[in-house]
CSV table of C-alpha atoms and ligand atoms in Angstrom, one decimal:
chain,number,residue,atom,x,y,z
A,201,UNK,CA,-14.5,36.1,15.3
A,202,UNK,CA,-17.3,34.7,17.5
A,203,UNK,CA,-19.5,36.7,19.7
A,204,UNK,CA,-18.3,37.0,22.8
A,205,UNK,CA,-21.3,36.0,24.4
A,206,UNK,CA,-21.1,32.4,23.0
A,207,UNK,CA,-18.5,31.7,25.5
A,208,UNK,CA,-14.7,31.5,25.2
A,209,UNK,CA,-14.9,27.7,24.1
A,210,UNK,CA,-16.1,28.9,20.7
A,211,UNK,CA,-13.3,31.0,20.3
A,212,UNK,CA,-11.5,28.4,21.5
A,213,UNK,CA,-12.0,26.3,18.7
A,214,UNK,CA,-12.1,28.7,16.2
A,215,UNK,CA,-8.5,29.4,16.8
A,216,UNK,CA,-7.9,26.1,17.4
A,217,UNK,CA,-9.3,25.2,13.8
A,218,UNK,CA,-7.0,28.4,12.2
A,219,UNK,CA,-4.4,26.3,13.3
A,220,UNK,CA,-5.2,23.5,11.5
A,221,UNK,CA,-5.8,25.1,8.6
A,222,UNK,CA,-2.3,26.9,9.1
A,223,UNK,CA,-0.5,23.5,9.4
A,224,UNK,CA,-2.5,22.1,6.3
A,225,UNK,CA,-1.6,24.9,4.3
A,226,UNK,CA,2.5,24.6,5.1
A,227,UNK,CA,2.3,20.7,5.0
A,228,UNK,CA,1.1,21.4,1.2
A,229,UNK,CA,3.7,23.5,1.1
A,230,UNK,CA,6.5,21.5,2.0
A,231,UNK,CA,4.8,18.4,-0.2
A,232,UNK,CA,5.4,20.8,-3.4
A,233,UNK,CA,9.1,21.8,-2.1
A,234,UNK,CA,9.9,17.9,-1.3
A,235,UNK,CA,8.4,16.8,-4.7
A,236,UNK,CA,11.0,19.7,-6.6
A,237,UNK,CA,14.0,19.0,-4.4
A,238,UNK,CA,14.0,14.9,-4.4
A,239,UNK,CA,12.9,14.6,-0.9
A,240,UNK,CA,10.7,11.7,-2.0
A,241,UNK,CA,12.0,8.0,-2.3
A,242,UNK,CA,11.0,4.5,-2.2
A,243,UNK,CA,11.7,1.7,-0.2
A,244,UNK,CA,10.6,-2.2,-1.1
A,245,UNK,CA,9.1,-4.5,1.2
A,246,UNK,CA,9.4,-8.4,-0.1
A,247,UNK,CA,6.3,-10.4,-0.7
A,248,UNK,CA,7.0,-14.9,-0.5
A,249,UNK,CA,4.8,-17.8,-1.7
A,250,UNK,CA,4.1,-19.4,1.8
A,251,UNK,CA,4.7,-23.0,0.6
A,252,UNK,CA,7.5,-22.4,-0.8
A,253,UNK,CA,9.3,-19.3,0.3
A,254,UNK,CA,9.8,-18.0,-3.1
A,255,UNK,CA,9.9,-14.5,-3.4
A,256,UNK,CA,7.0,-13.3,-5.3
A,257,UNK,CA,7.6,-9.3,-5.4
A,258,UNK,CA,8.1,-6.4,-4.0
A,259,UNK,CA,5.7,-3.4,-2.7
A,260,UNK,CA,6.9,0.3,-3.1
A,261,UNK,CA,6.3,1.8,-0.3
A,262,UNK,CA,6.6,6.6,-0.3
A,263,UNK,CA,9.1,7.7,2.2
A,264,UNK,CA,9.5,11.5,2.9
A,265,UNK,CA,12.0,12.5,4.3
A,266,UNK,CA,12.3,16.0,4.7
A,267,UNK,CA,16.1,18.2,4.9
A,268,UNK,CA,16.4,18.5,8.9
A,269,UNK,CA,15.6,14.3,9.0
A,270,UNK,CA,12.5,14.1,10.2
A,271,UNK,CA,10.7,11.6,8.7
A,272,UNK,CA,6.5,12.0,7.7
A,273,UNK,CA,4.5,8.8,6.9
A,274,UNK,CA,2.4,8.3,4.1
A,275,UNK,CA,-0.7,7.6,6.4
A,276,UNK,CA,0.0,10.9,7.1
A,277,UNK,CA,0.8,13.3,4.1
A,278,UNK,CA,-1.2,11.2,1.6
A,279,UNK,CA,-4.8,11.7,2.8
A,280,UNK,CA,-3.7,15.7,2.8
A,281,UNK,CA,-2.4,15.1,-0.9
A,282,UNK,CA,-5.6,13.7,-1.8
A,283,UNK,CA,-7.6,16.3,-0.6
A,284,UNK,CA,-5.4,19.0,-2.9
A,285,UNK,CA,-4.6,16.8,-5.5
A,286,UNK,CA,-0.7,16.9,-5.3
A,287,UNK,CA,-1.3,12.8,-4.8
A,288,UNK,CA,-1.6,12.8,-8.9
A,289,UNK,CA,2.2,14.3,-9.5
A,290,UNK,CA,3.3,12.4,-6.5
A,291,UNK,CA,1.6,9.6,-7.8
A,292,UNK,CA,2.9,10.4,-11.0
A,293,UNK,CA,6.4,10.2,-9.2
A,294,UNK,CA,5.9,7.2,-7.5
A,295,UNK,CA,4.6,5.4,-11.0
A,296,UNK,CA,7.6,6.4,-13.0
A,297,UNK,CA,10.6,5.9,-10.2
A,298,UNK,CA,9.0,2.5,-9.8
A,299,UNK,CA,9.3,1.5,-12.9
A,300,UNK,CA,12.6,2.5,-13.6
A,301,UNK,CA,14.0,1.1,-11.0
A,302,UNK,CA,13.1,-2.3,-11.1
A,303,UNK,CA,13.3,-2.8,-15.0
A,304,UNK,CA,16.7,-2.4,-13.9
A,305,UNK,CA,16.8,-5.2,-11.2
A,306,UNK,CA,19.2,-8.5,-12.6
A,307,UNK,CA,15.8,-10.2,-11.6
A,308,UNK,CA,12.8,-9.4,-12.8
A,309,UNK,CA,10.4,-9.7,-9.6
A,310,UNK,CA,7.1,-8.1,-9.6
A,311,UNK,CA,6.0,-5.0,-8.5
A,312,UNK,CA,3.5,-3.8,-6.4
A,313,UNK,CA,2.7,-0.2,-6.6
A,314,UNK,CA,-0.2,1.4,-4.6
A,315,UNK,CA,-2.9,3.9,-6.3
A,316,UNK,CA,-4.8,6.7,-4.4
A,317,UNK,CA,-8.3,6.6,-5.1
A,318,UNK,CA,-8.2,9.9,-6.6
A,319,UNK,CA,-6.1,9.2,-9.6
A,320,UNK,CA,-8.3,6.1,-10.3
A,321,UNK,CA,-10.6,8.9,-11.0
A,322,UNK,CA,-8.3,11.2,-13.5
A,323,UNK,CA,-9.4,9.6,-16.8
A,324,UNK,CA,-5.6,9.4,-18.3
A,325,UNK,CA,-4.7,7.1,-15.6
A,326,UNK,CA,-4.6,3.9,-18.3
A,327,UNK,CA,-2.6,5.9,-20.8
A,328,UNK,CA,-0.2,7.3,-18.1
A,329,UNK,CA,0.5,3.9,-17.2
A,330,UNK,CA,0.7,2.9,-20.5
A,331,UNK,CA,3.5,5.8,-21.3
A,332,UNK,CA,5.6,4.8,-18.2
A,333,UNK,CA,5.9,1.0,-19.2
A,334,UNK,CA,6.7,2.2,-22.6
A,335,UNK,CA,9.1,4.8,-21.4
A,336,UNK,CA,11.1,2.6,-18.8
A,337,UNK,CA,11.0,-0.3,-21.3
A,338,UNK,CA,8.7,-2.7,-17.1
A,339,UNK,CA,7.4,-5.4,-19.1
A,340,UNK,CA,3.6,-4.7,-18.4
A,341,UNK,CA,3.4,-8.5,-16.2
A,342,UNK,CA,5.7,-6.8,-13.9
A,343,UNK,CA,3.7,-4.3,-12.5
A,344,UNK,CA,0.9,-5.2,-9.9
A,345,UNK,CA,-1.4,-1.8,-8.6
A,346,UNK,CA,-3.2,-2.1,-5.2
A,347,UNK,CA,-6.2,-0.2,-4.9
A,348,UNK,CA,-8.3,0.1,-1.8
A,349,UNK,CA,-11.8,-0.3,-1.4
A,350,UNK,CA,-12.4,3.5,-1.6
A,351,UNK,CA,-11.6,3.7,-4.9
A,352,UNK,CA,-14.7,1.3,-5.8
A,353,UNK,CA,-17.3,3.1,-3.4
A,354,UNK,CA,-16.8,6.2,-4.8
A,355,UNK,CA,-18.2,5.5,-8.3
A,356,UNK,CA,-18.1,2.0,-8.7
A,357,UNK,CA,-19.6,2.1,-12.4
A,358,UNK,CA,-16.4,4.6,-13.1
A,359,UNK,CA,-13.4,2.5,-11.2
A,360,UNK,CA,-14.4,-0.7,-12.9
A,361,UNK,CA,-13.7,1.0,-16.5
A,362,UNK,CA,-10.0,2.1,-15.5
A,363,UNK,CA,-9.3,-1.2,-13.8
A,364,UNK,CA,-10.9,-2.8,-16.7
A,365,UNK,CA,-8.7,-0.8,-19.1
A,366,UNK,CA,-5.6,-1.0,-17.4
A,367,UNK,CA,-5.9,-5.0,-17.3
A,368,UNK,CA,-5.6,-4.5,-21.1
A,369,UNK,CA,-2.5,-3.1,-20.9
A,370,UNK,CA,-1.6,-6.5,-19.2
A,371,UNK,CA,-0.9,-5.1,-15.5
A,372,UNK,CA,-2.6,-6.8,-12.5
A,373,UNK,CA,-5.0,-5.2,-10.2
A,374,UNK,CA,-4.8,-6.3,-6.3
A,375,UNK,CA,-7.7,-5.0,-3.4
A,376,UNK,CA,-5.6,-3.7,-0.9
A,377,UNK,CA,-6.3,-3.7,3.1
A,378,UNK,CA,-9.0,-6.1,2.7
A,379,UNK,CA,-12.0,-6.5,4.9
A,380,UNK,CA,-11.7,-3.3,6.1
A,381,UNK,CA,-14.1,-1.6,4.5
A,382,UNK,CA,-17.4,-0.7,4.2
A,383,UNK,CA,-18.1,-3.2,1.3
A,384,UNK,CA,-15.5,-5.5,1.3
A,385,UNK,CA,-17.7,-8.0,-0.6
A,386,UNK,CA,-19.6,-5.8,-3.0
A,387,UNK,CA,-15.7,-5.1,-4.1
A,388,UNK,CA,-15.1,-8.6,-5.2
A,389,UNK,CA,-18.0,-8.7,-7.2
A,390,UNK,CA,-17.6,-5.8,-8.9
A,391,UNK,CA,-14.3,-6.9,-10.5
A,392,UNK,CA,-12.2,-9.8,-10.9
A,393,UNK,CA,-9.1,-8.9,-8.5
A,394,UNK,CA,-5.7,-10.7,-9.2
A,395,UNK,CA,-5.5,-10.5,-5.3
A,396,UNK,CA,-6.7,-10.2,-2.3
A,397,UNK,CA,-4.4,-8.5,0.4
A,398,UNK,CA,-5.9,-9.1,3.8
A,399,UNK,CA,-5.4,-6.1,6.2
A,400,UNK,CA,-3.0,-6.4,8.9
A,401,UNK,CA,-5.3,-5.4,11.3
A,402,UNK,CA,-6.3,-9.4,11.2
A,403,UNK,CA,-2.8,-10.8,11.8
A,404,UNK,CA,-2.4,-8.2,14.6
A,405,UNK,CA,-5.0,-9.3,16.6
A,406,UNK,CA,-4.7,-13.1,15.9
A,407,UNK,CA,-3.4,-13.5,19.5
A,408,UNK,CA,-6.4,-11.6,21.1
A,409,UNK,CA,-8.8,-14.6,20.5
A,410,UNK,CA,-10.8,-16.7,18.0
A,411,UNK,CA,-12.3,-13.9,15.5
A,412,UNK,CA,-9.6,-12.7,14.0
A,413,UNK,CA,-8.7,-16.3,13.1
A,414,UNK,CA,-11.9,-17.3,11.7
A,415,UNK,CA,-12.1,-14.7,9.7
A,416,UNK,CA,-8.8,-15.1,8.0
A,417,UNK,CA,-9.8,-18.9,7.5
A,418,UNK,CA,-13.1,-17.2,6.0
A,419,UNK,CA,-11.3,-15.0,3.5
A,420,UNK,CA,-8.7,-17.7,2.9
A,421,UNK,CA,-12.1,-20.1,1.4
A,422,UNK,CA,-13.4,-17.1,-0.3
A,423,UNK,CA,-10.9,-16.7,-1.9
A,424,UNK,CA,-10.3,-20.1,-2.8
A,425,UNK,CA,-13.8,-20.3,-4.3
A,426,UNK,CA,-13.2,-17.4,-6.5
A,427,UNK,CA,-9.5,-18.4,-7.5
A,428,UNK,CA,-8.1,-15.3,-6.4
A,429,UNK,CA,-4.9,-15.8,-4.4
A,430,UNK,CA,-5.1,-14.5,-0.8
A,431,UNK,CA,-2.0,-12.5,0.4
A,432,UNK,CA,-1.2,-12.0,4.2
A,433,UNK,CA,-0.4,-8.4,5.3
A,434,UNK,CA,1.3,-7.5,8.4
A,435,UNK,CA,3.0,-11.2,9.2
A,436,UNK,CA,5.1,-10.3,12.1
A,437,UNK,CA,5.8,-13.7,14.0
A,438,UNK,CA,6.3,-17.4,13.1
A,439,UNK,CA,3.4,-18.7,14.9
A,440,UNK,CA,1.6,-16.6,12.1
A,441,UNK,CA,3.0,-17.8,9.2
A,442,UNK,CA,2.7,-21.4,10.4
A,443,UNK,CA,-1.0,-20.3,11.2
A,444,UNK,CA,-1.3,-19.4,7.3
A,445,UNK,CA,1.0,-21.8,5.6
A,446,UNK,CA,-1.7,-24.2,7.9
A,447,UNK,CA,-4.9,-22.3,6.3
A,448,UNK,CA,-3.6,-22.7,2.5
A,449,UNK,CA,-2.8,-19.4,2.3
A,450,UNK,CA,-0.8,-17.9,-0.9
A,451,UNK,CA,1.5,-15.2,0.0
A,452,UNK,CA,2.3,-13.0,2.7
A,453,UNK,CA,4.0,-9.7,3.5
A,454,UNK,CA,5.4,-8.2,6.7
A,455,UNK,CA,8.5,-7.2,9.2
A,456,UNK,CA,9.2,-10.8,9.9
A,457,UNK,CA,10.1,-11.7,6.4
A,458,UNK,CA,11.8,-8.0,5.9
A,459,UNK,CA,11.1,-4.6,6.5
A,460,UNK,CA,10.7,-1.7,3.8
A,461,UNK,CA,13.6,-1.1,2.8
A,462,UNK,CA,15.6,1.1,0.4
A,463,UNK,CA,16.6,-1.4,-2.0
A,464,UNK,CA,15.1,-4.6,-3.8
A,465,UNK,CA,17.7,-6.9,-3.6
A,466,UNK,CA,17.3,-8.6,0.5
A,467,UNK,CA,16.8,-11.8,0.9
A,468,UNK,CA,13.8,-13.5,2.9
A,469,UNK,CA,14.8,-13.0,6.8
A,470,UNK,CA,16.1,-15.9,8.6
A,471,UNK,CA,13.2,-15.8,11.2
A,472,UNK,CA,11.1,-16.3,8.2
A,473,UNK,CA,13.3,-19.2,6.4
A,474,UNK,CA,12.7,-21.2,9.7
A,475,UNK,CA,9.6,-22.6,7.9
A,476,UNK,CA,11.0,-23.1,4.1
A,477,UNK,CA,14.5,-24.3,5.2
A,478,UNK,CA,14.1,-25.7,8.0
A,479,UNK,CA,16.9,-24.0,9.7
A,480,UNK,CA,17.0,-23.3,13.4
A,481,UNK,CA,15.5,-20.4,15.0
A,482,UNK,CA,17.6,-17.9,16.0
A,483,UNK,CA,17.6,-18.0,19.4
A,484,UNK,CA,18.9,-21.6,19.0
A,485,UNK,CA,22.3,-20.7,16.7
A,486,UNK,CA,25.5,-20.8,18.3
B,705,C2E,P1,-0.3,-0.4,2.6
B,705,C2E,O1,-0.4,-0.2,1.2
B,705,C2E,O2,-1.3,-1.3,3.3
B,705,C2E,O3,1.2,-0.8,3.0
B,705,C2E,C1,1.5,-1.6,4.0
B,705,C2E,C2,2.0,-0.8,5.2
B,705,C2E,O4,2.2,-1.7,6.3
B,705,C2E,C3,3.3,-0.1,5.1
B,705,C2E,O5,3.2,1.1,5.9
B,705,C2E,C4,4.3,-1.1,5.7
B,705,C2E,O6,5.5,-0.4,6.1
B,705,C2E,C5,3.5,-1.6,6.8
B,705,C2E,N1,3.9,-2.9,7.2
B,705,C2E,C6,4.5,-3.9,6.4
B,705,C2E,N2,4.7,-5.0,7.2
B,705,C2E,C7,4.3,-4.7,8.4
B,705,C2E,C8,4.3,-5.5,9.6
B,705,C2E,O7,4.7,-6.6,9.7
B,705,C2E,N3,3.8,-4.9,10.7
B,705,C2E,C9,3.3,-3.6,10.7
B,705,C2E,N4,2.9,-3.1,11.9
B,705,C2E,N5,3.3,-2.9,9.6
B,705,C2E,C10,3.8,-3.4,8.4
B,705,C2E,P2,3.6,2.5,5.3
B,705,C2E,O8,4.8,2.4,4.5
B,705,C2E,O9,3.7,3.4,6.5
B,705,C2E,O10,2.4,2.9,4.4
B,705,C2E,C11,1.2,3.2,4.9
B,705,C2E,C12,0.1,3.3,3.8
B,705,C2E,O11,0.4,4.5,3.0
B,705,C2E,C13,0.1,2.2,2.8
B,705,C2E,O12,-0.6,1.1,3.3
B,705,C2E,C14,-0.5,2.8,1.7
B,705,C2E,O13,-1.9,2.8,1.8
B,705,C2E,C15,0.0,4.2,1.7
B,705,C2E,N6,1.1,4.4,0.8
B,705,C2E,C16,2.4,4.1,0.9
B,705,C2E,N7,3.0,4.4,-0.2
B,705,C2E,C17,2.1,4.9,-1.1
B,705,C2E,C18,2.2,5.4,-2.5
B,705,C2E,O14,3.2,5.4,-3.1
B,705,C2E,N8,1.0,5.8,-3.0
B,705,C2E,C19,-0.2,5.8,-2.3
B,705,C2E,N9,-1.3,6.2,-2.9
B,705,C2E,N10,-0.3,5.3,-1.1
B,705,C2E,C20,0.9,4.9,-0.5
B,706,MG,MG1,-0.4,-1.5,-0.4
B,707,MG,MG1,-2.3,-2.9,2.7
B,708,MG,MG1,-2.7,-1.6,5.4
């Protein structure tokens, strides 16, 4: 308890903090409860070729919904499940369901599967994978994992072994949220990324004025330059996938082509076909 003296902000806070640490501690609870009782599942969010429309994949994208419906987002519960390490058998989860799933598709699109930082740094990450593909028969070409730039900064020397020996196993490696970092650069040099996912952050704020556009033509030439295809997060309107389909970008991502959803098999959105097809715009069908 704090001295009185110091004032009743101190205790204040400290009560304040209690309750943080109260609502960490039951959030981990209900993590381990959710990962026992199946309140985990996936949704897939489509990924296109912008010249063409093709679809080129799909992400996998944690949903938790818990018993009375409410629904927690991953921005939310997976930083706490890094921090106590339940991210590895909920990554573990994620992996396996993934995989099993989609080797059972009548198609056999890519997948993109994201990876927390932390279980880059468990050393049986390459053999785990390994064992899944194995187990759930994905050929290994299937399977795409995004890492962020996190994963690098923390022990750069370390990451690029387990990215270098997963490549062996013949998966694909993609930066994830790019350009938001700290060392966005540094990243690419470090290790030769089958793609580059440019945060959405960029597309968002296309509108707001010139920046945000010249650095998306900027990461488009980088990318160029190092033949590493460039794929657009976050592509919300047609004016933005004109924008890119313009800038020679190579795939994109985002609620205008379909939302996360729980399974693989949409098609492209109409809004989106607009550019590939053609077809009118919505507002102009009978
Ligand atoms: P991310 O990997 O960058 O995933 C893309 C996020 O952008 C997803 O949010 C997706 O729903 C959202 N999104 C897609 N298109 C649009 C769009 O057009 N507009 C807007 N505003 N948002 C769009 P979500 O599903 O909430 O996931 C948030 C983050 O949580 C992910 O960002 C990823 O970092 C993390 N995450 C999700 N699933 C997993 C997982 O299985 N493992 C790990 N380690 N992290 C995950
Ligand atoms: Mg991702
Ligand atoms: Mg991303
Ligand atoms: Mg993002």
């Amino acid at each position: 308890r704090a001295k009185a003296s110091l004032g009743t902000d101190v205790c204040f806070y400290e009560e304040e903090m209690d309750e943080a640490v109260r609502n960490r501690r039951r959030m981990a609870q209900q993590m381990r409860e959710a990962l026992d009782q199946g309140q985990f599942s996936l949704n897939w969010q489509i990924q296109a070729a912008v010249d063409t429309g093709e679809i080129t994949g799909y992400e996998v994208l944690l949903r938790w919904i818990q018993p009375d419906g409410t629904f927690i987002s991953p921005a939310d519960f997976i930083p706490l499940a890094e921090e106590n390490g339940l991210i590895l058998p909920i990554g573990e989860w994620v992996l396996r369901t993934a995989c099993a799933e989609a080797a059972a598709w009548a198609e056999p699109h890519k997948i993109a599967v994201n990876l927390s930082p932390v279980q880059l740094g468990h050393v049986d990450l390459p053999r785990l994978v390994h064992q899944i593909l194995i187990e759930t028969g994905l050929p290994a070409a299937r399977l795409e994992l995004e890492i962020t730039e996190t994963a690098m900064i923390t022990d750069m020397e370390r990451t690029t072994h387990v990215l270098r020996q997963l490549k062996l196993l013949g998966v694909s490696i993609a930066m994830d949220d790019f350009g938001t970092g700290y060392s966005s650069l540094s990243t690419l040099r470090a290790f030769p990324f089958d793609k580059i996912k440019l945060d959405r952050s960029f597309m968002s704020e296309l509108d707001g004025g010139p920046q945000s556009a010249a650095i998306i033509r900027a990461v488009l030439a980088l990318g160029e330059s190092l033949a590493i295809p460039v794929l657009a997060e976050g592509v919300e309107t047609l004016e933005q996938l004109t924008f890119l389909r313009d800038q020679g970008c190579d795939e994109v991502q985002g609620y205008l082509l379909g939302r996360p959803q729980k399974t693989a098999e949409g098609h492209i959105q109409q809004a989106a076909r607009v550019l590939w097809d053609g077809a009118p715009p919505l507002e102009d069908a009978a």
